[in-house]
Short mmCIF file of C-alpha atoms in Angstrom, two decimals:
data_model
loop_
_atom_site.label_atom_id
_atom_site.label_comp_id
_atom_site.label_asym_id
_atom_site.label_seq_id
_atom_site.Cartn_x
_atom_site.Cartn_y
_atom_site.Cartn_z
CA UNK A 83 -28.32 14.56 13.20
CA UNK A 84 -25.70 17.31 13.50
CA UNK A 85 -25.52 19.53 16.55
CA UNK A 86 -23.42 22.71 16.45
CA UNK A 87 -22.28 24.76 19.39
CA UNK A 88 -20.44 28.06 19.30
CA UNK A 89 -17.13 28.61 21.02
CA UNK A 90 -14.32 31.14 20.85
CA UNK A 91 -15.81 34.02 18.90
CA UNK A 92 -18.14 32.07 16.68
CA UNK A 93 -16.12 29.09 15.40
CA UNK A 94 -18.26 25.99 15.37
CA UNK A 95 -17.15 22.89 17.23
CA UNK A 96 -19.28 20.01 15.97
CA UNK A 97 -20.71 17.08 17.84
CA UNK A 98 -22.13 14.39 15.64
CA UNK A 99 -24.72 11.80 16.48
CA UNK A 100 -27.05 9.45 14.70
CA UNK A 101 -26.28 7.84 11.38
CA UNK A 102 -23.22 9.97 10.61
CA UNK A 103 -20.97 8.34 13.16
CA UNK A 104 -22.94 5.54 14.76
CA UNK A 105 -20.30 2.88 14.14
CA UNK A 106 -19.57 -0.04 16.44
CA UNK A 107 -15.78 -0.06 16.76
CA UNK A 108 -15.82 -3.50 18.36
CA UNK A 109 -17.35 -5.07 15.26
CA UNK A 110 -14.59 -6.79 13.32
CA UNK A 111 -16.83 -6.63 10.26
CA UNK A 112 -16.79 -2.82 10.34
CA UNK A 113 -17.37 -1.28 6.93
CA UNK A 114 -16.51 2.38 6.55
CA UNK A 115 -17.53 4.18 3.40
CA UNK A 116 -15.70 6.99 1.65
CA UNK A 117 -14.26 9.66 3.91
CA UNK A 118 -16.97 12.05 2.71
CA UNK A 119 -19.53 9.88 4.51
CA UNK A 120 -17.75 10.28 7.84
CA UNK A 121 -17.55 14.07 7.97
CA UNK A 122 -19.54 17.23 8.48
CA UNK A 123 -19.19 19.27 5.30
CA UNK A 124 -21.06 22.52 6.01
CA UNK A 125 -19.38 25.74 4.91
CA UNK A 126 -22.26 28.10 5.43
CA UNK A 127 -20.70 29.89 8.43
CA UNK A 128 -17.29 30.52 6.87
CA UNK A 129 -18.11 33.83 5.14
CA UNK A 130 -19.36 35.30 8.41
CA UNK A 131 -16.34 34.01 10.28
CA UNK A 132 -14.01 35.60 7.73
CA UNK A 133 -15.76 38.96 7.88
CA UNK A 134 -13.49 39.99 10.76
CA UNK A 135 -10.45 39.17 8.65
CA UNK A 136 -8.54 36.05 7.59
CA UNK A 137 -5.89 36.39 10.27
CA UNK A 138 -8.44 36.67 13.05
CA UNK A 139 -10.30 33.63 11.77
CA UNK A 140 -7.15 31.54 11.49
CA UNK A 141 -5.85 32.45 14.94
CA UNK A 142 -9.23 31.51 16.44
CA UNK A 143 -9.05 28.21 14.58
CA UNK A 144 -5.57 27.59 16.00
CA UNK A 145 -6.87 28.27 19.50
CA UNK A 146 -9.83 25.97 18.96
CA UNK A 147 -7.64 23.16 17.67
CA UNK A 148 -5.00 23.76 20.35
CA UNK A 149 -2.21 23.84 17.80
CA UNK A 150 -0.15 26.72 19.23
CA UNK A 151 1.86 25.60 22.26
CA UNK A 152 2.33 28.23 24.93
CA UNK A 153 5.19 30.56 24.05
CA UNK A 154 5.17 29.67 20.36
CA UNK A 155 4.02 31.96 17.54
CA UNK A 156 1.02 31.49 15.29
CA UNK A 157 1.43 29.90 11.85
CA UNK A 158 -0.22 32.95 10.33
CA UNK A 159 2.92 34.39 8.68
CA UNK A 160 3.30 31.14 6.70
CA UNK A 161 -0.37 31.24 5.75
CA UNK A 162 -0.19 34.90 4.73
CA UNK A 163 2.68 34.02 2.36
CA UNK A 164 0.38 31.80 0.28
CA UNK A 165 -1.06 33.36 -2.83
CA UNK A 166 -4.73 34.36 -2.71
CA UNK A 167 -6.19 31.21 -4.28
CA UNK A 168 -4.02 28.87 -2.20
CA UNK A 169 -4.83 30.76 0.99
CA UNK A 170 -8.58 30.62 0.33
CA UNK A 171 -8.37 26.87 -0.22
CA UNK A 172 -6.34 26.48 2.96
CA UNK A 173 -8.77 28.49 5.10
CA UNK A 174 -11.68 26.42 3.80
CA UNK A 175 -9.66 23.33 4.69
CA UNK A 176 -9.00 24.63 8.22
CA UNK A 177 -12.71 25.34 8.65
CA UNK A 178 -13.53 21.77 7.62
CA UNK A 179 -10.99 20.48 10.12
CA UNK A 180 -12.54 22.49 12.97
CA UNK A 181 -16.00 21.19 12.07
CA UNK A 182 -14.78 17.61 12.40
CA UNK A 183 -12.23 18.01 15.17
CA UNK A 184 -14.18 16.19 17.88
CA UNK A 185 -14.21 13.00 15.85
CA UNK A 186 -10.39 12.84 15.96
CA UNK A 187 -8.65 11.18 18.92
CA UNK A 188 -6.85 13.28 21.51
CA UNK A 189 -3.42 12.23 20.26
CA UNK A 190 -4.14 13.37 16.69
CA UNK A 191 -1.35 15.81 15.78
CA UNK A 192 -3.38 18.90 14.98
CA UNK A 193 -0.38 21.22 14.61
CA UNK A 194 1.17 18.86 12.07
CA UNK A 195 -2.18 18.65 10.30
CA UNK A 196 -2.28 22.41 9.73
CA UNK A 197 1.33 22.44 8.54
CA UNK A 198 0.62 19.67 6.03
CA UNK A 199 -2.45 21.46 4.72
CA UNK A 200 -0.51 24.69 4.30
CA UNK A 201 2.10 22.89 2.19
CA UNK A 202 -0.54 20.98 0.27
CA UNK A 203 -2.48 24.12 -0.63
CA UNK A 204 0.09 24.81 -3.34
CA UNK A 205 -0.51 21.46 -5.07
CA UNK A 206 -4.14 20.90 -4.14
CA UNK A 207 -6.29 18.91 -6.51
CA UNK A 208 -9.84 19.61 -5.35
CA UNK A 209 -12.41 22.38 -5.51
CA UNK A 210 -14.02 23.29 -2.16
CA UNK A 211 -17.31 23.94 -3.95
CA UNK A 212 -17.45 20.51 -5.57
CA UNK A 213 -20.32 18.34 -4.34
CA UNK A 214 -18.63 14.99 -5.01
CA UNK A 215 -16.78 14.75 -1.68
CA UNK A 216 -13.37 15.21 -3.31
CA UNK A 217 -12.54 18.28 -1.23
CA UNK A 218 -13.41 16.52 2.01
CA UNK A 219 -11.46 13.42 1.05
CA UNK A 220 -8.41 15.42 0.09
CA UNK A 221 -8.36 17.68 3.16
CA UNK A 222 -9.10 15.03 5.73
CA UNK A 223 -6.69 12.55 4.20
CA UNK A 224 -3.76 14.90 3.71
CA UNK A 225 -4.20 16.39 7.18
CA UNK A 226 -4.00 12.90 8.72
CA UNK A 227 -7.52 13.13 10.13
CA UNK A 228 -8.85 10.18 8.13
CA UNK A 229 -6.14 7.76 9.25
CA UNK A 230 -6.42 8.88 12.88
CA UNK A 231 -10.20 8.47 12.93
CA UNK A 232 -10.20 5.11 11.17
CA UNK A 233 -7.63 3.72 13.60
CA UNK A 234 -9.38 5.17 16.66
CA UNK A 235 -12.62 3.44 15.73
CA UNK A 236 -11.03 0.02 15.85
CA UNK A 237 -10.18 -1.68 19.13
CA UNK A 238 -7.02 -3.69 19.72
CA UNK A 239 -7.53 -7.46 20.00
CA UNK A 240 -8.83 -8.64 23.37
CA UNK A 241 -6.70 -10.80 25.65
CA UNK A 242 -7.88 -14.13 24.24
CA UNK A 243 -7.23 -12.93 20.69
CA UNK A 244 -3.80 -11.63 21.70
CA UNK A 245 -2.87 -15.08 22.96
CA UNK A 246 -3.97 -16.70 19.71
CA UNK A 247 -2.04 -14.11 17.68
CA UNK A 248 1.14 -14.63 19.72
CA UNK A 249 0.92 -18.34 19.00
CA UNK A 250 0.76 -17.61 15.27
CA UNK A 251 3.57 -15.05 15.24
CA UNK A 252 5.90 -17.12 17.38
CA UNK A 253 5.15 -20.54 15.93
CA UNK A 254 8.29 -22.66 15.63
CA UNK A 255 9.66 -23.53 12.23
CA UNK A 256 7.77 -26.45 10.75
CA UNK A 257 9.27 -29.78 9.73
CA UNK A 258 9.78 -28.61 6.16
CA UNK A 259 12.00 -25.79 7.38
CA UNK A 260 13.95 -28.13 9.62
CA UNK A 261 14.49 -30.39 6.64
CA UNK A 262 15.69 -27.47 4.53
CA UNK A 263 18.26 -26.56 7.17
CA UNK A 264 19.77 -30.05 6.94
CA UNK A 265 22.17 -30.13 3.99
CA UNK A 266 20.87 -26.73 3.00
CA UNK A 267 23.22 -25.86 0.15
CA UNK A 268 22.55 -28.96 -1.95
CA UNK A 269 18.83 -28.99 -1.18
CA UNK A 270 18.53 -25.31 -2.02
CA UNK A 271 20.22 -25.75 -5.40
CA UNK A 272 17.99 -28.70 -6.25
CA UNK A 273 14.86 -26.81 -5.21
CA UNK A 274 15.78 -23.70 -7.16
CA UNK A 275 16.79 -25.70 -10.22
CA UNK A 276 13.33 -27.29 -10.15
CA UNK A 277 11.75 -23.85 -9.80
CA UNK A 278 13.68 -22.57 -12.80
CA UNK A 279 12.55 -25.51 -14.90
CA UNK A 280 8.91 -25.06 -13.89
CA UNK A 281 9.04 -21.34 -14.55
CA UNK A 282 10.64 -21.83 -17.96
CA UNK A 283 7.87 -24.27 -18.89
CA UNK A 284 5.20 -21.92 -17.58
CA UNK A 285 6.34 -18.64 -19.10
CA UNK A 286 8.04 -19.86 -22.26
CA UNK A 287 7.04 -23.46 -22.95
CA UNK A 288 9.16 -25.13 -25.65
CA UNK A 289 7.25 -26.06 -28.80
CA UNK A 290 4.42 -23.63 -28.06
CA UNK A 291 4.98 -21.55 -31.14
CA UNK A 292 7.79 -19.35 -29.87
CA UNK A 293 7.31 -15.85 -28.52
CA UNK A 294 5.36 -12.86 -29.72
CA UNK A 295 5.41 -9.27 -28.56
CA UNK A 296 2.90 -7.72 -26.19
CA UNK A 297 2.35 -3.98 -26.17
CA UNK A 298 3.96 -2.02 -23.32
CA UNK A 299 1.31 0.66 -23.74
CA UNK A 300 -1.36 -1.95 -23.06
CA UNK A 301 0.53 -3.03 -19.92
CA UNK A 302 0.71 0.53 -18.59
CA UNK A 303 -3.03 0.92 -19.19
CA UNK A 304 -3.53 -2.30 -17.23
CA UNK A 305 -1.47 -0.89 -14.35
CA UNK A 306 -3.57 2.26 -14.26
CA UNK A 307 -6.75 0.15 -14.13
CA UNK A 308 -5.25 -2.05 -11.42
CA UNK A 309 -4.54 1.03 -9.31
CA UNK A 310 -8.19 2.04 -9.63
CA UNK A 311 -9.32 -1.48 -8.66
CA UNK A 312 -7.08 -1.55 -5.58
CA UNK A 313 -8.29 1.87 -4.43
CA UNK A 314 -11.90 0.79 -4.95
CA UNK A 315 -11.38 -2.49 -3.08
CA UNK A 316 -9.55 -1.14 -0.04
CA UNK A 317 -10.99 2.32 0.49
CA UNK A 318 -10.96 4.18 2.79
CA UNK A 319 -7.84 2.61 4.34
CA UNK A 320 -5.66 2.62 1.24
CA UNK A 321 -6.06 6.40 0.81
CA UNK A 322 -6.11 7.39 4.48
CA UNK A 323 -2.33 7.40 4.97
CA UNK A 324 -1.50 11.08 4.63
CA UNK A 325 2.10 10.44 3.51
CA UNK A 326 1.27 7.47 1.32
CA UNK A 327 2.11 7.17 -2.38
CA UNK A 328 -1.48 7.75 -3.46
CA UNK A 329 -1.34 11.21 -1.88
CA UNK A 330 2.03 12.04 -3.44
CA UNK A 331 1.04 12.15 -7.11
CA UNK A 332 2.05 8.52 -7.53
CA UNK A 333 0.80 6.97 -10.78
CA UNK A 334 1.44 3.27 -11.00
CA UNK A 335 1.43 3.29 -14.80
CA UNK A 336 4.51 5.52 -14.76
CA UNK A 337 6.52 2.76 -13.09
CA UNK A 338 5.82 -0.11 -15.49
CA UNK A 339 8.64 -1.21 -17.79
CA UNK A 340 9.32 -4.05 -20.19
CA UNK A 341 11.22 -6.93 -18.59
CA UNK A 342 13.66 -6.60 -21.47
CA UNK A 343 14.92 -3.44 -19.74
CA UNK A 344 15.63 -5.15 -16.41
CA UNK A 345 19.33 -5.85 -15.74
CA UNK A 346 20.30 -9.51 -16.01
CA UNK A 347 23.90 -9.38 -14.81
CA UNK A 348 25.24 -11.50 -11.95
CA UNK A 349 23.90 -9.18 -9.23
CA UNK A 350 20.45 -9.30 -10.83
CA UNK A 351 20.63 -13.10 -11.10
CA UNK A 352 21.53 -13.41 -7.41
CA UNK A 353 18.63 -11.12 -6.49
CA UNK A 354 16.25 -13.19 -8.61
CA UNK A 355 17.23 -16.45 -6.89
CA UNK A 356 17.40 -14.86 -3.45
CA UNK A 357 13.81 -13.64 -3.74
CA UNK A 358 12.73 -17.10 -4.78
CA UNK A 359 14.62 -18.75 -1.90
CA UNK A 360 13.02 -16.38 0.62
CA UNK A 361 9.59 -16.99 -0.89
CA UNK A 362 10.16 -20.70 -0.23
CA UNK A 363 11.28 -19.82 3.35
CA UNK A 364 14.81 -21.15 3.09
CA UNK A 365 16.49 -20.36 6.39
CA UNK A 366 19.87 -18.80 7.01
CA UNK A 367 21.75 -15.54 7.22
CA UNK A 368 20.80 -13.33 4.23
CA UNK A 369 24.40 -12.48 3.35
CA UNK A 370 25.47 -16.12 3.52
CA UNK A 371 22.49 -17.10 1.38
CA UNK A 372 23.34 -14.52 -1.27
CA UNK A 373 26.99 -15.55 -1.27
CA UNK A 374 26.08 -19.20 -1.73
CA UNK A 375 23.82 -18.30 -4.66
CA UNK A 376 26.56 -16.17 -6.20
CA UNK A 377 29.06 -19.04 -5.98
CA UNK A 378 26.57 -21.43 -7.56
CA UNK A 379 25.96 -19.11 -10.53
CA UNK A 380 29.66 -18.44 -10.98
CA UNK A 381 30.34 -22.20 -11.04
CA UNK A 382 27.39 -23.07 -13.28
CA UNK A 383 27.23 -20.93 -16.45
CA UNK A 384 24.28 -22.92 -17.75
CA UNK A 385 22.19 -22.10 -14.66
CA UNK A 386 23.28 -18.46 -14.86
CA UNK A 387 22.20 -18.24 -18.49
CA UNK A 388 18.81 -19.73 -17.67
CA UNK A 389 18.27 -17.22 -14.86
CA UNK A 390 19.24 -14.36 -17.16
CA UNK A 391 16.74 -15.62 -19.74
CA UNK A 392 13.95 -15.92 -17.18
CA UNK A 393 14.57 -12.41 -15.88
CA UNK A 394 13.45 -11.16 -19.29
CA UNK A 395 10.35 -13.40 -19.31
CA UNK A 396 9.09 -13.10 -15.73
CA UNK A 397 7.11 -10.27 -14.12
CA UNK A 398 9.38 -8.84 -11.41
CA UNK A 399 9.71 -5.83 -9.14
CA UNK A 400 12.74 -3.55 -9.26
CA UNK A 401 16.12 -4.54 -7.93
CA UNK A 402 17.07 -3.72 -4.34
CA UNK A 403 18.92 -0.47 -3.79
CA UNK A 404 22.68 -0.98 -3.63
CA UNK A 405 25.08 0.80 -1.32
CA UNK A 406 27.58 3.12 -3.00
CA UNK A 407 30.76 1.26 -3.85
CA UNK A 408 29.59 -1.94 -2.16
CA UNK A 409 28.38 -5.25 -3.45
CA UNK A 410 25.82 -5.93 -0.76
CA UNK A 411 22.18 -5.07 -1.12
CA UNK A 412 20.38 -2.81 1.27
CA UNK A 413 17.14 -4.02 2.76
CA UNK A 414 14.82 -1.68 0.84
CA UNK A 415 13.51 -2.98 -2.46
CA UNK A 416 12.30 -0.54 -5.12
CA UNK A 417 8.75 -1.85 -5.37
CA UNK A 418 7.94 1.32 -7.32
CA UNK A 419 9.35 -0.22 -10.47
CA UNK A 420 7.63 -3.23 -12.03
CA UNK A 421 9.00 -5.10 -15.04
CA UNK A 422 6.46 -7.01 -17.11
CA UNK A 423 7.28 -9.37 -19.97
CA UNK A 424 6.60 -8.03 -23.44
CA UNK A 425 7.88 -11.21 -25.08
CA UNK A 426 5.10 -13.69 -24.35
CA UNK A 427 4.14 -17.20 -25.46
CA UNK A 428 2.47 -17.22 -28.87
CA UNK A 429 -1.20 -18.10 -29.04
CA UNK A 430 -4.34 -17.06 -27.13
CA UNK A 431 -3.49 -14.90 -24.10
CA UNK A 432 -5.79 -16.89 -21.80
CA UNK A 433 -4.53 -17.13 -18.23
CA UNK A 434 -1.31 -15.31 -19.12
CA UNK A 435 -2.79 -11.83 -18.90
CA UNK A 436 -4.84 -12.62 -15.82
CA UNK A 437 -1.64 -13.81 -14.16
CA UNK A 438 -0.01 -10.48 -15.03
CA UNK A 439 -2.95 -8.67 -13.43
CA UNK A 440 -2.38 -10.70 -10.26
CA UNK A 441 1.33 -9.88 -10.22
CA UNK A 442 0.71 -6.18 -10.83
CA UNK A 443 -1.80 -6.07 -7.96
CA UNK A 444 0.65 -7.88 -5.67
CA UNK A 445 3.52 -5.49 -6.40
CA UNK A 446 1.32 -2.41 -6.01
CA UNK A 447 0.19 -3.64 -2.61
CA UNK A 448 3.83 -4.02 -1.55
CA UNK A 449 4.32 -0.37 -2.51
CA UNK A 450 1.27 0.67 -0.45
CA UNK A 451 2.24 -1.27 2.69
CA UNK A 452 2.97 1.12 5.56
CA UNK A 453 6.63 1.23 6.69
CA UNK A 454 5.60 0.48 10.29
CA UNK A 455 3.92 -2.71 9.10
CA UNK A 456 6.98 -3.73 7.11
CA UNK A 457 9.24 -3.00 10.09
CA UNK A 458 7.00 -5.12 12.36
CA UNK A 459 7.85 -8.16 10.25
CA UNK A 460 11.41 -8.07 11.60
CA UNK A 461 10.13 -8.77 15.09
CA UNK A 462 8.33 -12.05 14.41
CA UNK A 463 9.66 -15.55 13.92
CA UNK A 464 8.49 -15.88 10.33
CA UNK A 465 8.42 -12.41 8.76
CA UNK A 466 7.03 -13.68 5.44
CA UNK A 467 3.72 -14.25 7.21
CA UNK A 468 3.40 -10.46 7.26
CA UNK A 469 5.28 -9.28 4.20
CA UNK A 470 4.02 -11.96 1.81
CA UNK A 471 1.12 -13.68 3.58
CA UNK A 472 -0.83 -10.48 4.19
CA UNK A 473 -0.01 -9.26 0.67
CA UNK A 474 -1.21 -12.51 -0.91
CA UNK A 475 -4.55 -12.36 0.94
CA UNK A 476 -5.10 -8.76 -0.11
CA UNK A 477 -4.04 -9.64 -3.66
CA UNK A 478 -6.67 -12.38 -3.78
CA UNK A 479 -9.33 -9.96 -2.60
CA UNK A 480 -8.39 -7.28 -5.14
CA UNK A 481 -8.16 -9.88 -7.91
CA UNK A 482 -11.68 -11.05 -7.11
CA UNK A 483 -12.75 -7.41 -7.36
CA UNK A 484 -11.02 -7.15 -10.73
CA UNK A 485 -12.88 -10.26 -11.93
CA UNK A 486 -16.21 -8.74 -10.93
CA UNK A 487 -15.52 -5.34 -12.45
CA UNK A 488 -14.27 -6.90 -15.68
CA UNK A 489 -17.42 -9.00 -15.95
CA UNK A 490 -19.67 -5.99 -15.39
CA UNK A 491 -17.79 -3.36 -17.39
CA UNK A 492 -16.37 -4.13 -20.86
CA UNK A 493 -14.07 -1.08 -20.70
CA UNK A 494 -12.50 -2.35 -17.47
CA UNK A 495 -12.00 -5.80 -18.96
CA UNK A 496 -10.41 -4.29 -22.06
CA UNK A 497 -7.97 -2.24 -19.96
CA UNK A 498 -7.04 -5.21 -17.77
CA UNK A 499 -6.71 -8.12 -20.19
CA UNK A 500 -7.92 -7.08 -23.62
CA UNK A 501 -9.56 -10.06 -25.32
CA UNK A 502 -8.18 -12.68 -22.92
CA UNK A 503 -10.37 -15.57 -21.91
CA UNK A 504 -12.31 -15.98 -18.70
CA UNK A 505 -10.32 -15.63 -15.46
CA UNK A 506 -9.09 -18.87 -13.93
CA UNK A 507 -10.59 -20.22 -10.73
CA UNK A 508 -8.30 -19.62 -7.77
CA UNK A 509 -8.31 -21.06 -4.28
CA UNK A 510 -8.34 -18.56 -1.44
CA UNK A 511 -4.88 -18.35 0.18
CA UNK A 512 -4.53 -20.18 3.49
CA UNK A 513 -1.92 -20.38 6.22
CA UNK A 514 -0.84 -18.20 9.15
CA UNK A 515 -1.86 -14.88 7.56
CA UNK A 516 -5.36 -16.24 6.89
CA UNK A 517 -5.54 -17.29 10.55
CA UNK A 518 -4.61 -13.75 11.62
CA UNK A 519 -7.31 -12.36 9.33
CA UNK A 520 -9.86 -14.67 10.90
CA UNK A 521 -8.88 -13.51 14.40
CA UNK A 522 -8.80 -9.75 13.87
CA UNK A 523 -11.26 -9.22 11.00
CA UNK A 524 -10.78 -7.47 7.67
CA UNK A 525 -10.78 -3.86 8.86
CA UNK A 526 -8.06 -4.29 11.47
CA UNK A 527 -6.12 -6.35 8.95
CA UNK A 528 -6.32 -3.51 6.41
CA UNK A 529 -5.64 -0.75 8.93
CA UNK A 530 -2.46 -2.52 10.04
CA UNK A 531 -1.27 -3.04 6.47
CA UNK A 532 -2.11 0.33 4.95
CA UNK A 533 -1.99 2.63 8.00
CA UNK A 534 0.71 0.92 10.06
CA UNK A 535 -1.57 0.54 13.11
CA UNK A 536 0.05 -2.73 14.12
CA UNK A 537 -1.59 -2.79 17.58
CA UNK A 538 -4.72 -3.93 15.73
CA UNK A 539 -3.00 -7.20 14.79
CA UNK A 540 -1.47 -7.75 18.22
CA UNK A 541 1.96 -6.25 17.54
CA UNK A 542 3.79 -3.13 18.74
#
C-alpha cells in the first residue's frame, strides 16, 4: 500500500508500507530484488507540479529534500543550463527522488545526489516513460539512493558475531606460514619452480598435439556474457554503487586482450611471480620479495624464459601501474585489462574454456570491488582473506550461475564456451572467507564487497 501526503506547495512525500518495503533487515538471508521493486514510481502528479514553472518546482523539491544549506544558493542556474530534453529528464528524476526520499537514511547525501543527477542527465540512458524499471534503476542508482537504502536495511553484526569475526581477521599465521618464513628464499624458489612446472603442464602439456589458435573475438563475446552473468547473480548490490564501473559506461569486453600482447620483460616476469607468491601467502616485505624474485630471474635465464613463455599462455590481469621514472610498482593493479591466451592446447576445448570463464569472472569481480573494501584489507592480519578469499567465494557463486544459465540457454552457452564439454565439478571454496560468509550472511557479504559498507563484516 502507498500512502501520499502533501507538503510544501503540493510536492508529495511518500510513506510506504506493506509489501513494497516490508523487509526484515536483521535477516541475514535478505533477498532484495531489482531496484524497481523497492521504489514508488508514480509520475501522475508531475505535470500539475510543473504548471507553476520548472524553477518553482525544482526549488520546492530542494526545500523538501533539504539540499540547500542556509546561506547557499539554489542549484537552479545549473539546471536551467541543461538543454530542454536533459532538463526534462532531470526534473522527472528529481520527482522520483522526492517520492522515495523517506526510504533513504538521514545521512544520505541528498545535495550530492541532485548534483550527480544533473551531470548524468547529459549522458542518461533511460526513458522516463519506459515501463521496464530502467528509469528507476538508473536514477536511484546514479543518485546514490540505491546503495544508501540497501546498506541501511542491513544491520551490523551483533556483539557475539563481532567477536567471532575479530578472531578470524586477527588469527595468527598458521604453521605453514611459519615454515615458509624459515629459510624463505630457498623455499620460495622451490615452491615457485614447482608452480611453474605444474602450470606449464596444465596450460601447454608437452606431447598434447602442440598449440592451436583461439579466436579473440570469441573471448570478447565471452567477457560480455560474463558481465551479464555477474550482474544477474549479484544484483542489486553490484549495480548500486553510484560511482562504480557499471555506471560509468564500462564494458568488460573492451578490456580483453590476447595474452600474446602482454609484456614479458623482466618487470613483467617479476610481477607474475610476485602475484603467485602472494597467492601462496609467502610472508615478507613486498619490496624485498620483489627484489629477491628479480635476482633469481637475473641469475637463472632458464627460469626467466619459462616465466616469459607462461605469461603468453596464462590468463592474467594487467600489470601494476608503475611510477614515472621508477622501477617500483605502485599498489594499484589495472584489473581493467585482462589478457587471455589465444594459443591453446590442441584438441577438444573441454575444461579449458570453462577455466577461462572462471578466470574472467574472478578478474571482473576484482574490478567491481569497492575501494573501501580493498583498503580494509590493509588493516587485517591476512589481507588475502578479503582480497582473494571473498573474490573466490563470489567467483564460485557466479560460476555456478553461469553453469545454470548455459544449461538452460543454448545462446548463453555458445557465448561462454562455444562447443566445450560439460562444466567440471568444483568444490565450494573454504577457509576464513567462508567462515566470515557464514557469520554475516550473503547480503552483508555482498554489500561490503560491492558497496564498501565494511561495518557489515565487522570492520571500520
